[in-house]
mmCIF file of C-alpha atoms and ligand atoms in Angstrom:
data_model
loop_
_atom_site.group_PDB
_atom_site.id
_atom_site.type_symbol
_atom_site.label_atom_id
_atom_site.label_comp_id
_atom_site.label_asym_id
_atom_site.label_seq_id
_atom_site.Cartn_x
_atom_site.Cartn_y
_atom_site.Cartn_z
ATOM 1 C CA MET Z 1 20.484 -9.200 13.681
ATOM 2 C CA THR Z 2 21.105 -7.299 10.442
ATOM 3 C CA ASP Z 3 18.210 -7.483 8.017
ATOM 4 C CA LEU Z 4 19.897 -8.938 4.942
ATOM 5 C CA LYS Z 5 16.765 -8.961 2.780
ATOM 6 C CA SER Z 6 16.317 -5.182 3.143
ATOM 7 C CA MET Z 7 19.699 -4.600 1.484
ATOM 8 C CA SER Z 8 20.120 -3.389 -2.076
ATOM 9 C CA LEU Z 9 22.249 -5.533 -4.389
ATOM 10 C CA SER Z 10 25.277 -3.282 -3.924
ATOM 11 C CA GLU Z 11 24.925 -3.314 -0.115
ATOM 12 C CA MET Z 12 24.648 -7.087 -0.181
ATOM 13 C CA THR Z 13 27.697 -7.392 -2.408
ATOM 14 C CA GLU Z 14 29.644 -5.237 0.055
ATOM 15 C CA ALA Z 15 28.441 -7.353 2.966
ATOM 16 C CA LEU Z 16 29.614 -10.543 1.239
ATOM 17 C CA LYS Z 17 32.943 -8.961 0.300
ATOM 18 C CA GLY Z 18 33.303 -8.007 3.955
ATOM 19 C CA MET Z 19 33.056 -11.720 4.770
ATOM 20 C CA GLY Z 20 35.964 -12.381 2.406
ATOM 21 C CA GLU Z 21 33.753 -13.602 -0.451
ATOM 22 C CA PRO Z 22 33.982 -12.710 -4.141
ATOM 23 C CA ALA Z 23 31.551 -10.049 -5.421
ATOM 24 C CA PHE Z 24 29.351 -12.438 -7.414
ATOM 25 C CA ARG Z 25 28.183 -14.109 -4.192
ATOM 26 C CA GLY Z 26 26.227 -10.954 -3.413
ATOM 27 C CA LYS Z 27 24.112 -11.389 -6.500
ATOM 28 C CA GLN Z 28 23.585 -15.091 -5.777
ATOM 29 C CA VAL Z 29 22.308 -14.400 -2.269
ATOM 30 C CA PHE Z 30 20.160 -11.497 -3.511
ATOM 31 C CA THR Z 31 18.552 -13.726 -6.160
ATOM 32 C CA TRP Z 32 17.752 -16.456 -3.622
ATOM 33 C CA LEU Z 33 16.282 -14.071 -1.076
ATOM 34 C CA HIS Z 34 14.026 -12.590 -3.748
ATOM 35 C CA LYS Z 35 12.799 -16.063 -4.618
ATOM 36 C CA GLY Z 36 11.426 -16.239 -1.078
ATOM 37 C CA VAL Z 37 13.684 -18.930 0.423
ATOM 38 C CA HIS Z 38 13.156 -19.765 4.093
ATOM 39 C CA SER Z 39 16.776 -20.636 4.928
ATOM 40 C CA PHE Z 40 20.353 -20.357 3.728
ATOM 41 C CA GLU Z 41 20.330 -24.149 3.286
ATOM 42 C CA GLU Z 42 18.161 -23.686 0.201
ATOM 43 C CA MET Z 43 20.890 -21.619 -1.500
ATOM 44 C CA THR Z 44 22.287 -24.696 -3.201
ATOM 45 C CA ASN Z 45 24.837 -22.947 -5.421
ATOM 46 C CA LEU Z 46 26.681 -21.600 -2.368
ATOM 47 C CA PRO Z 47 29.385 -23.680 -0.675
ATOM 48 C CA LYS Z 48 28.200 -25.300 2.559
ATOM 49 C CA ALA Z 49 30.796 -23.371 4.569
ATOM 50 C CA LEU Z 50 29.409 -20.052 3.319
ATOM 51 C CA ARG Z 51 25.813 -21.073 4.028
ATOM 52 C CA ASP Z 52 26.824 -21.869 7.607
ATOM 53 C CA LYS Z 53 28.702 -18.610 7.956
ATOM 54 C CA LEU Z 54 25.695 -16.647 6.684
ATOM 55 C CA GLY Z 55 23.433 -18.505 9.072
ATOM 56 C CA GLU Z 56 25.610 -17.415 12.007
ATOM 57 C CA ALA Z 57 25.625 -13.744 10.984
ATOM 58 C CA TYR Z 58 22.103 -13.334 9.602
ATOM 59 C CA SER Z 59 18.626 -14.789 9.853
ATOM 60 C CA ILE Z 60 15.894 -14.934 7.229
ATOM 61 C CA ALA Z 61 12.563 -13.796 8.628
ATOM 62 C CA VAL Z 62 9.488 -15.342 7.037
ATOM 63 C CA PRO Z 63 6.041 -14.006 7.953
ATOM 64 C CA LYS Z 64 3.507 -16.582 9.110
ATOM 65 C CA VAL Z 65 -0.042 -16.821 7.768
ATOM 66 C CA ALA Z 66 -2.030 -15.962 10.916
ATOM 67 C CA ARG Z 67 -5.354 -15.986 9.056
ATOM 68 C CA LYS Z 68 -6.426 -16.395 5.472
ATOM 69 C CA GLN Z 69 -9.829 -15.711 3.954
ATOM 70 C CA VAL Z 70 -10.780 -16.666 0.409
ATOM 71 C CA SER Z 71 -13.765 -14.971 -1.207
ATOM 72 C CA ARG Z 72 -16.218 -17.402 -2.708
ATOM 73 C CA GLN Z 73 -17.497 -14.627 -4.946
ATOM 74 C CA ASP Z 74 -14.345 -13.682 -6.836
ATOM 75 C CA GLY Z 75 -11.321 -15.581 -5.476
ATOM 76 C CA THR Z 76 -9.925 -12.547 -3.638
ATOM 77 C CA ILE Z 77 -7.599 -13.735 -0.875
ATOM 78 C CA LYS Z 78 -6.961 -11.793 2.269
ATOM 79 C CA TYR Z 79 -3.915 -12.584 4.400
ATOM 80 C CA LEU Z 80 -3.252 -11.621 7.980
ATOM 81 C CA TRP Z 81 0.521 -12.004 8.388
ATOM 82 C CA GLU Z 82 2.272 -12.417 11.697
ATOM 83 C CA LEU Z 83 5.662 -10.707 11.639
ATOM 84 C CA ALA Z 84 8.773 -11.810 13.534
ATOM 85 C CA ASP Z 85 7.902 -9.571 16.523
ATOM 86 C CA GLY Z 86 4.306 -10.820 16.740
ATOM 87 C CA ASN Z 87 2.695 -7.783 15.090
ATOM 88 C CA CYS Z 88 0.108 -8.445 12.398
ATOM 89 C CA ILE Z 89 -0.522 -6.790 9.033
ATOM 90 C CA GLU Z 90 -2.821 -7.451 6.074
ATOM 91 C CA SER Z 91 -2.335 -8.010 2.350
ATOM 92 C CA VAL Z 92 -5.040 -8.667 -0.222
ATOM 93 C CA LEU Z 93 -4.623 -10.545 -3.498
ATOM 94 C CA MET Z 94 -7.090 -9.578 -6.217
ATOM 95 C CA GLN Z 95 -7.433 -11.310 -9.564
ATOM 96 C CA TYR Z 96 -8.128 -8.867 -12.370
ATOM 97 C CA HIS Z 97 -8.162 -9.402 -16.132
ATOM 98 C CA HIS Z 98 -5.027 -7.290 -16.415
ATOM 99 C CA GLY Z 99 -3.162 -9.453 -13.894
ATOM 100 C CA ASN Z 100 -2.944 -10.451 -10.272
ATOM 101 C CA THR Z 101 -2.619 -7.484 -7.947
ATOM 102 C CA VAL Z 102 -1.485 -7.504 -4.352
ATOM 103 C CA CYS Z 103 -2.481 -4.695 -2.030
ATOM 104 C CA ILE Z 104 0.126 -4.372 0.709
ATOM 105 C CA SER Z 105 0.411 -2.585 4.055
ATOM 106 C CA SER Z 106 3.131 -0.013 4.705
ATOM 107 C CA GLN Z 107 2.952 0.274 8.510
ATOM 108 C CA VAL Z 108 1.648 -1.635 11.520
ATOM 109 C CA GLY Z 109 -1.414 0.529 12.145
ATOM 110 C CA CYS Z 110 -1.616 4.164 11.049
ATOM 111 C CA ARG Z 111 -1.419 7.571 12.740
ATOM 112 C CA MET Z 112 -3.295 9.610 10.133
ATOM 113 C CA GLY Z 113 -6.640 9.399 11.934
ATOM 114 C CA CYS Z 114 -9.102 9.428 8.996
ATOM 115 C CA ALA Z 115 -12.550 9.286 10.574
ATOM 116 C CA PHE Z 116 -13.983 6.564 8.328
ATOM 117 C CA CYS Z 117 -11.001 4.188 8.305
ATOM 118 C CA ALA Z 118 -10.563 1.010 10.371
ATOM 119 C CA SER Z 119 -6.752 0.929 10.041
ATOM 120 C CA THR Z 120 -6.151 3.995 12.162
ATOM 121 C CA ILE Z 121 -8.423 3.332 15.138
ATOM 122 C CA ALA Z 122 -5.661 1.965 17.387
ATOM 123 C CA GLY Z 123 -2.952 4.296 16.003
ATOM 124 C CA LYS Z 124 0.441 3.405 14.608
ATOM 125 C CA VAL Z 125 2.639 0.754 16.190
ATOM 126 C CA ARG Z 126 5.665 0.954 13.901
ATOM 127 C CA ASP Z 127 6.926 1.278 10.329
ATOM 128 C CA LEU Z 128 7.482 -1.780 8.154
ATOM 129 C CA THR Z 129 11.021 -2.501 6.949
ATOM 130 C CA PRO Z 130 11.826 -2.845 3.226
ATOM 131 C CA SER Z 131 12.011 -6.627 3.637
ATOM 132 C CA GLU Z 132 8.610 -6.753 5.382
ATOM 133 C CA LEU Z 133 7.139 -4.820 2.446
ATOM 134 C CA LEU Z 134 8.786 -7.214 -0.004
ATOM 135 C CA ASP Z 135 7.775 -10.316 1.957
ATOM 136 C CA GLN Z 136 4.101 -9.474 1.493
ATOM 137 C CA VAL Z 137 4.590 -9.796 -2.259
ATOM 138 C CA LEU Z 138 6.903 -12.826 -2.099
ATOM 139 C CA PHE Z 139 4.816 -14.884 0.281
ATOM 140 C CA THR Z 140 1.421 -13.921 -1.098
ATOM 141 C CA GLN Z 141 2.754 -15.229 -4.390
ATOM 142 C CA ALA Z 142 4.207 -18.371 -2.815
ATOM 143 C CA ASP Z 143 1.131 -19.204 -0.743
ATOM 144 C CA SER Z 144 -1.408 -18.567 -3.501
ATOM 145 C CA GLY Z 145 0.628 -20.053 -6.329
ATOM 146 C CA LEU Z 146 -0.427 -17.062 -8.443
ATOM 147 C CA THR Z 147 2.121 -14.869 -10.205
ATOM 148 C CA ILE Z 148 1.796 -11.258 -9.103
ATOM 149 C CA SER Z 149 2.169 -8.612 -11.790
ATOM 150 C CA ASN Z 150 0.873 -5.507 -9.998
ATOM 151 C CA ILE Z 151 1.354 -3.964 -6.572
ATOM 152 C CA VAL Z 152 -0.714 -1.316 -4.838
ATOM 153 C CA LEU Z 153 0.488 0.336 -1.633
ATOM 154 C CA MET Z 154 -3.028 0.822 -0.343
ATOM 155 C CA GLY Z 155 -3.242 -1.432 2.681
ATOM 156 C CA ILE Z 156 -2.789 -0.482 6.329
ATOM 157 C CA GLY Z 157 -0.599 2.575 6.948
ATOM 158 C CA GLU Z 158 0.500 5.750 5.189
ATOM 159 C CA PRO Z 159 3.345 5.060 2.714
ATOM 160 C CA MET Z 160 4.526 8.696 2.794
ATOM 161 C CA ASP Z 161 4.943 8.403 6.580
ATOM 162 C CA ASN Z 162 7.460 5.597 5.919
ATOM 163 C CA LEU Z 163 8.871 6.859 2.648
ATOM 164 C CA ASP Z 164 12.546 5.900 3.041
ATOM 165 C CA ASN Z 165 11.656 2.244 3.544
ATOM 166 C CA VAL Z 166 9.013 2.383 0.806
ATOM 167 C CA LEU Z 167 11.534 3.794 -1.691
ATOM 168 C CA LYS Z 168 14.015 1.091 -0.767
ATOM 169 C CA PHE Z 169 11.299 -1.512 -1.273
ATOM 170 C CA LEU Z 170 10.459 -0.061 -4.710
ATOM 171 C CA GLU Z 171 14.100 -0.392 -5.710
ATOM 172 C CA LEU Z 172 14.126 -4.017 -4.523
ATOM 173 C CA VAL Z 173 10.892 -5.152 -6.134
ATOM 174 C CA ASN Z 174 11.802 -3.385 -9.393
ATOM 175 C CA HIS Z 175 15.241 -5.020 -9.604
ATOM 176 C CA PRO Z 176 15.933 -7.321 -12.609
ATOM 177 C CA ASP Z 177 17.540 -9.900 -10.291
ATOM 178 C CA GLY Z 178 14.525 -9.756 -7.996
ATOM 179 C CA LEU Z 179 10.807 -9.794 -8.829
ATOM 180 C CA ASN Z 180 11.422 -7.287 -11.634
ATOM 181 C CA ILE Z 181 8.000 -5.630 -11.346
ATOM 182 C CA GLY Z 182 7.928 -2.458 -13.452
ATOM 183 C CA MET Z 183 7.150 0.920 -11.878
ATOM 184 C CA ARG Z 184 4.162 1.292 -14.179
ATOM 185 C CA HIS Z 185 2.683 -1.754 -12.474
ATOM 186 C CA ILE Z 186 2.917 -0.151 -9.040
ATOM 187 C CA SER Z 187 0.526 2.321 -7.386
ATOM 188 C CA LEU Z 188 1.115 4.257 -4.199
ATOM 189 C CA SER Z 189 -1.751 5.808 -2.282
ATOM 190 C CA THR Z 190 -1.424 8.736 0.110
ATOM 191 C CA CYS Z 191 -3.842 10.722 2.241
ATOM 192 C CA GLY Z 192 -1.937 13.866 1.159
ATOM 193 C CA VAL Z 193 1.356 14.110 3.018
ATOM 194 C CA LEU Z 194 2.802 16.867 0.852
ATOM 195 C CA PRO Z 195 6.544 16.525 1.524
ATOM 196 C CA GLY Z 196 6.236 12.943 0.287
ATOM 197 C CA ILE Z 197 4.371 13.938 -2.884
ATOM 198 C CA ARG Z 198 7.010 16.595 -3.576
ATOM 199 C CA ARG Z 199 9.831 14.122 -3.036
ATOM 200 C CA LEU Z 200 8.240 11.620 -5.425
ATOM 201 C CA ALA Z 201 7.758 14.381 -8.007
ATOM 202 C CA GLU Z 202 11.477 15.183 -7.855
ATOM 203 C CA LEU Z 203 12.378 11.509 -8.275
ATOM 204 C CA GLY Z 204 10.146 11.288 -11.355
ATOM 205 C CA LEU Z 205 9.306 7.622 -10.818
ATOM 206 C CA GLN Z 206 6.856 6.146 -13.310
ATOM 207 C CA LEU Z 207 4.570 4.645 -10.683
ATOM 208 C CA THR Z 208 0.929 5.702 -10.357
ATOM 209 C CA LEU Z 209 0.197 8.132 -7.552
ATOM 210 C CA SER Z 210 -3.201 7.809 -5.906
ATOM 211 C CA VAL Z 211 -4.369 10.639 -3.716
ATOM 212 C CA SER Z 212 -7.105 9.981 -1.165
ATOM 213 C CA LEU Z 213 -9.062 13.164 -1.710
ATOM 214 C CA HIS Z 214 -12.461 12.415 -0.123
ATOM 215 C CA ALA Z 215 -13.431 16.119 -0.097
ATOM 216 C CA PRO Z 216 -12.407 19.090 -2.262
ATOM 217 C CA ASP Z 217 -13.184 21.754 0.373
ATOM 218 C CA SER Z 218 -11.073 22.443 3.444
ATOM 219 C CA GLU Z 219 -13.913 22.422 5.927
ATOM 220 C CA THR Z 220 -15.215 18.975 5.062
ATOM 221 C CA ARG Z 221 -11.782 17.504 4.504
ATOM 222 C CA SER Z 222 -10.443 18.712 7.867
ATOM 223 C CA ARG Z 223 -13.479 17.192 9.540
ATOM 224 C CA ILE Z 224 -12.898 13.683 8.148
ATOM 225 C CA MET Z 225 -9.120 13.757 7.539
ATOM 226 C CA PRO Z 226 -6.922 15.374 10.239
ATOM 227 C CA VAL Z 227 -3.985 15.444 7.783
ATOM 228 C CA ASN Z 228 -5.812 18.315 6.064
ATOM 229 C CA ARG Z 229 -5.124 20.550 9.069
ATOM 230 C CA ALA Z 230 -1.380 20.138 8.439
ATOM 231 C CA TYR Z 231 -1.499 20.077 4.633
ATOM 232 C CA ASP Z 232 -4.519 21.929 3.324
ATOM 233 C CA VAL Z 233 -6.399 20.687 0.283
ATOM 234 C CA GLU Z 234 -5.566 23.893 -1.637
ATOM 235 C CA GLN Z 235 -1.861 23.103 -1.291
ATOM 236 C CA LEU Z 236 -2.625 19.477 -2.066
ATOM 237 C CA PHE Z 237 -4.142 20.406 -5.429
ATOM 238 C CA GLU Z 238 -1.116 22.634 -6.148
ATOM 239 C CA SER Z 239 1.261 19.775 -5.379
ATOM 240 C CA CYS Z 240 -0.756 17.470 -7.621
ATOM 241 C CA HIS Z 241 -0.531 19.887 -10.535
ATOM 242 C CA ASP Z 242 3.191 20.167 -9.918
ATOM 243 C CA TYR Z 243 3.518 16.378 -9.729
ATOM 244 C CA PHE Z 244 1.845 16.047 -13.108
ATOM 245 C CA GLN Z 245 4.069 18.752 -14.615
ATOM 246 C CA LYS Z 246 7.207 17.019 -13.386
ATOM 247 C CA THR Z 247 6.342 13.368 -14.082
ATOM 248 C CA GLY Z 248 3.760 13.518 -16.875
ATOM 249 C CA ARG Z 249 1.825 10.879 -14.923
ATOM 250 C CA ARG Z 250 -1.928 11.113 -14.473
ATOM 251 C CA ILE Z 251 -2.982 11.074 -10.816
ATOM 252 C CA SER Z 252 -5.790 8.917 -9.538
ATOM 253 C CA PHE Z 253 -8.020 10.536 -6.892
ATOM 254 C CA GLU Z 254 -9.738 8.217 -4.433
ATOM 255 C CA TYR Z 255 -13.111 9.409 -3.215
ATOM 256 C CA ALA Z 256 -15.064 7.337 -0.679
ATOM 257 C CA MET Z 257 -18.680 8.460 -0.948
ATOM 258 C CA ILE Z 258 -20.107 9.334 2.477
ATOM 259 C CA ASP Z 259 -23.779 10.060 2.970
ATOM 260 C CA GLY Z 260 -24.456 13.769 3.506
ATOM 261 C CA VAL Z 261 -20.780 14.627 3.959
ATOM 262 C CA ASN Z 262 -18.993 14.744 0.622
ATOM 263 C CA ASP Z 263 -21.628 13.703 -1.926
ATOM 264 C CA SER Z 264 -23.215 17.051 -2.917
ATOM 265 C CA ASP Z 265 -23.231 18.386 -6.456
ATOM 266 C CA TRP Z 266 -21.308 21.514 -5.449
ATOM 267 C CA GLN Z 267 -18.482 19.270 -4.285
ATOM 268 C CA ALA Z 268 -18.372 17.537 -7.675
ATOM 269 C CA ASP Z 269 -18.312 20.966 -9.320
ATOM 270 C CA LEU Z 270 -15.453 22.055 -7.070
ATOM 271 C CA ILE Z 271 -13.420 18.913 -7.864
ATOM 272 C CA ALA Z 272 -13.813 19.623 -11.586
ATOM 273 C CA ARG Z 273 -12.656 23.211 -11.090
ATOM 274 C CA LYS Z 274 -9.600 22.177 -9.099
ATOM 275 C CA LEU Z 275 -8.542 19.520 -11.595
ATOM 276 C CA LYS Z 276 -8.607 21.880 -14.587
ATOM 277 C CA GLY Z 277 -5.371 21.642 -16.537
ATOM 278 C CA MET Z 278 -4.529 18.172 -15.277
ATOM 279 C CA PRO Z 279 -5.774 14.831 -16.632
ATOM 280 C CA GLY Z 280 -6.981 13.447 -13.310
ATOM 281 C CA HIS Z 281 -9.088 10.393 -12.786
ATOM 282 C CA VAL Z 282 -11.581 10.205 -9.936
ATOM 283 C CA ASN Z 283 -12.229 6.787 -8.473
ATOM 284 C CA LEU Z 284 -15.494 6.784 -6.532
ATOM 285 C CA ILE Z 285 -15.502 4.196 -3.763
ATOM 286 C CA PRO Z 286 -18.729 3.044 -2.152
ATOM 287 C CA LEU Z 287 -17.902 3.582 1.547
ATOM 288 C CA ASN Z 288 -17.212 0.391 3.432
ATOM 289 C CA ASP Z 289 -19.231 0.332 6.580
ATOM 290 C CA VAL Z 290 -16.853 0.346 9.537
ATOM 291 C CA VAL Z 291 -18.720 -0.625 12.697
ATOM 292 C CA GLU Z 292 -16.884 1.921 14.858
ATOM 293 C CA SER Z 293 -17.603 4.813 12.479
ATOM 294 C CA PRO Z 294 -20.711 7.058 12.404
ATOM 295 C CA TYR Z 295 -20.424 7.532 8.627
ATOM 296 C CA LYS Z 296 -22.747 5.772 6.237
ATOM 297 C CA PRO Z 297 -22.430 4.949 2.519
ATOM 298 C CA SER Z 298 -23.787 7.581 0.139
ATOM 299 C CA ARG Z 299 -26.762 6.855 -2.108
ATOM 300 C CA ARG Z 300 -25.627 9.434 -4.647
ATOM 301 C CA VAL Z 301 -22.677 7.616 -6.221
ATOM 302 C CA ALA Z 302 -24.164 7.434 -9.730
ATOM 303 C CA ALA Z 303 -25.429 11.027 -9.631
ATOM 304 C CA PHE Z 304 -22.047 12.287 -8.412
ATOM 305 C CA GLN Z 305 -20.282 10.384 -11.170
ATOM 306 C CA LYS Z 306 -22.611 11.915 -13.774
ATOM 307 C CA ARG Z 307 -22.008 15.379 -12.397
ATOM 308 C CA LEU Z 308 -18.221 14.947 -12.633
ATOM 309 C CA GLU Z 309 -18.510 13.593 -16.148
ATOM 310 C CA SER Z 310 -20.692 16.537 -17.179
ATOM 311 C CA HIS Z 311 -17.592 18.672 -16.514
ATOM 312 C CA GLY Z 312 -15.374 16.357 -18.574
ATOM 313 C CA VAL Z 313 -13.755 14.693 -15.555
ATOM 314 C CA THR Z 314 -13.125 10.945 -15.897
ATOM 315 C CA ALA Z 315 -14.870 9.203 -13.013
ATOM 316 C CA THR Z 316 -15.264 5.506 -12.341
ATOM 317 C CA VAL Z 317 -16.971 3.607 -9.571
ATOM 318 C CA ARG Z 318 -14.667 1.091 -7.958
ATOM 319 C CA ARG Z 319 -15.773 -2.476 -8.361
ATOM 320 C CA SER Z 320 -15.745 -3.974 -4.919
ATOM 321 C CA LEU Z 321 -13.966 -7.316 -4.519
ATOM 322 C CA GLY Z 322 -14.050 -9.680 -1.579
ATOM 323 C CA GLY Z 323 -17.198 -8.197 -0.034
ATOM 324 C CA ASP Z 324 -17.778 -11.451 1.847
ATOM 325 C CA ILE Z 325 -14.357 -11.522 3.577
ATOM 326 C CA ASP Z 326 -13.720 -8.165 5.348
ATOM 327 C CA ALA Z 327 -11.421 -7.382 2.426
ATOM 328 C CA SER Z 328 -11.155 -3.668 3.022
ATOM 329 C CA CYS Z 329 -8.436 -1.877 4.904
ATOM 330 C CA GLY Z 330 -7.627 -2.891 8.421
ATOM 331 C CA GLN Z 331 -10.833 -4.769 9.142
ATOM 332 C CA LEU Z 332 -9.345 -8.233 9.534
ATOM 333 C CA ARG Z 333 -6.516 -6.972 11.741
ATOM 334 C CA ARG Z 334 -9.042 -5.189 13.953
ATOM 335 C CA LYS Z 335 -11.176 -8.280 14.226
ATOM 336 C CA ALA Z 336 -8.170 -10.362 15.249
ATOM 337 C CA MET Z 337 -7.103 -7.717 17.794
ATOM 338 C CA GLU Z 338 -10.579 -7.587 19.305
ATOM 339 C CA GLU Z 339 -10.795 -11.344 19.564
ATOM 340 C CA ALA Z 340 -7.373 -11.450 21.229
ATOM 341 C CA GLU Z 341 -8.488 -8.793 23.749
ATOM 342 C CA LYS Z 342 -11.692 -10.678 24.524
ATOM 343 C CA GLY Z 343 -9.728 -13.906 24.898
ATOM 344 C CA GLU Z 344 -7.412 -12.277 27.441
ATOM 345 C CA GLY Z 345 -10.306 -10.691 29.320
ATOM 346 C CA SER Z 346 -12.095 -13.985 29.844
ATOM 347 C CA ARG Z 347 -9.051 -15.791 31.148
HETATM 348 N N1 SAH L 1 -2.857 5.863 3.832
HETATM 349 C C1 SAH L 1 -3.014 5.736 2.417
HETATM 350 C C2 SAH L 1 -3.233 4.311 1.933
HETATM 351 C C3 SAH L 1 -4.142 3.387 2.717
HETATM 352 S S1 SAH L 1 -5.888 3.569 2.693
HETATM 353 C C4 SAH L 1 -4.136 6.621 1.938
HETATM 354 O O1 SAH L 1 -4.805 7.233 2.755
HETATM 355 O O2 SAH L 1 -4.315 6.746 0.738
HETATM 356 C C5 SAH L 1 -6.453 3.022 1.133
HETATM 357 C C6 SAH L 1 -7.715 3.746 0.674
HETATM 358 O O3 SAH L 1 -8.885 3.264 1.340
HETATM 359 C C7 SAH L 1 -7.661 5.238 0.959
HETATM 360 O O4 SAH L 1 -8.134 5.940 -0.152
HETATM 361 C C8 SAH L 1 -8.598 5.360 2.141
HETATM 362 O O5 SAH L 1 -9.064 6.660 2.302
HETATM 363 C C9 SAH L 1 -9.671 4.351 1.763
HETATM 364 N N2 SAH L 1 -10.562 3.966 2.850
HETATM 365 C C10 SAH L 1 -10.297 3.872 4.165
HETATM 366 N N3 SAH L 1 -11.397 3.497 4.852
HETATM 367 C C11 SAH L 1 -12.391 3.353 3.957
HETATM 368 C C12 SAH L 1 -13.761 2.997 4.059
HETATM 369 N N4 SAH L 1 -14.346 2.717 5.217
HETATM 370 N N5 SAH L 1 -14.478 2.937 2.897
HETATM 371 C C13 SAH L 1 -13.899 3.211 1.707
HETATM 372 N N6 SAH L 1 -12.619 3.561 1.561
HETATM 373 C C14 SAH L 1 -11.862 3.645 2.672
#
């Protein structure tokens, strides 16, 4: 069945006109869908006959809460959503002083293969549709009762590997008749898929681009991030400079600190050299221990930060939220998958 909620306002208006309805019905349906209704019956300003007709032509998919974990430390809530086809994805709601932020997934699984990441272990299953991206925001808000003001595309998946749907989602979530979340309140994180970065640069959107750097030298980066073999870090830095030139937006570089791999002073020095001429911001992330991975958290986070700062590079250490609830990328989905496998095996 056609996915009505993935449609832009103009597509929806056309669809309604195609059913013999006046144009303003498109906006009414759009507004309802973006309020997170579960059925056409809830669209009380539409005539009953139209609600029935819509119900015959379209369905409204609503993700189910498969699991929910609430951190006792800081109120962070992690959702495992079950989609209409039974696949599961994660979203995390974090409460910051500057507003409530939801971290959403962009794909079911991931094919990027980063060596330290739990989301990619079982590969990619499929892309998420624009409505599945939107639903994570709508239903996290509805379930938690907290108004969401910020979105980060930093959950499971690589947004640049699903860029058409992600761009459509950005248009939807930014729309004044929808959630109306401003581009400056949205961040998108990529492992460095260059065609995507270049496309975003051309579009000149005002969102914040995060680049998962994790190593400034080709050798190390190729070892821990296979994407570097397709798009080398030298080209990545070039694209970042170009992105800044075109958009005027400061890029945020994510850097998970791994013991003995990417935490040497020379690597900090190299980062500083490569960022010259661009107001970058390096976000140092204490590595989350993933059971399946041989990599261990670095003990040099503070020293590395100091070294970057000695070169005039802004560097912060990410405050970790939800440490008691598997709140980092892909861990809850993996746990659920493993339990399901074990359950089947013992039957
Ligand atoms: N695919 C996108 C977005 C999802 S990952 C990207 O790569 O940017 C979100 C962030 O978490 C990325 O910076 C990723 O490298 C990081 N990450 C993955 N596993 C991690 C781990 N075990 N510890 C710390 N950060 C991790």
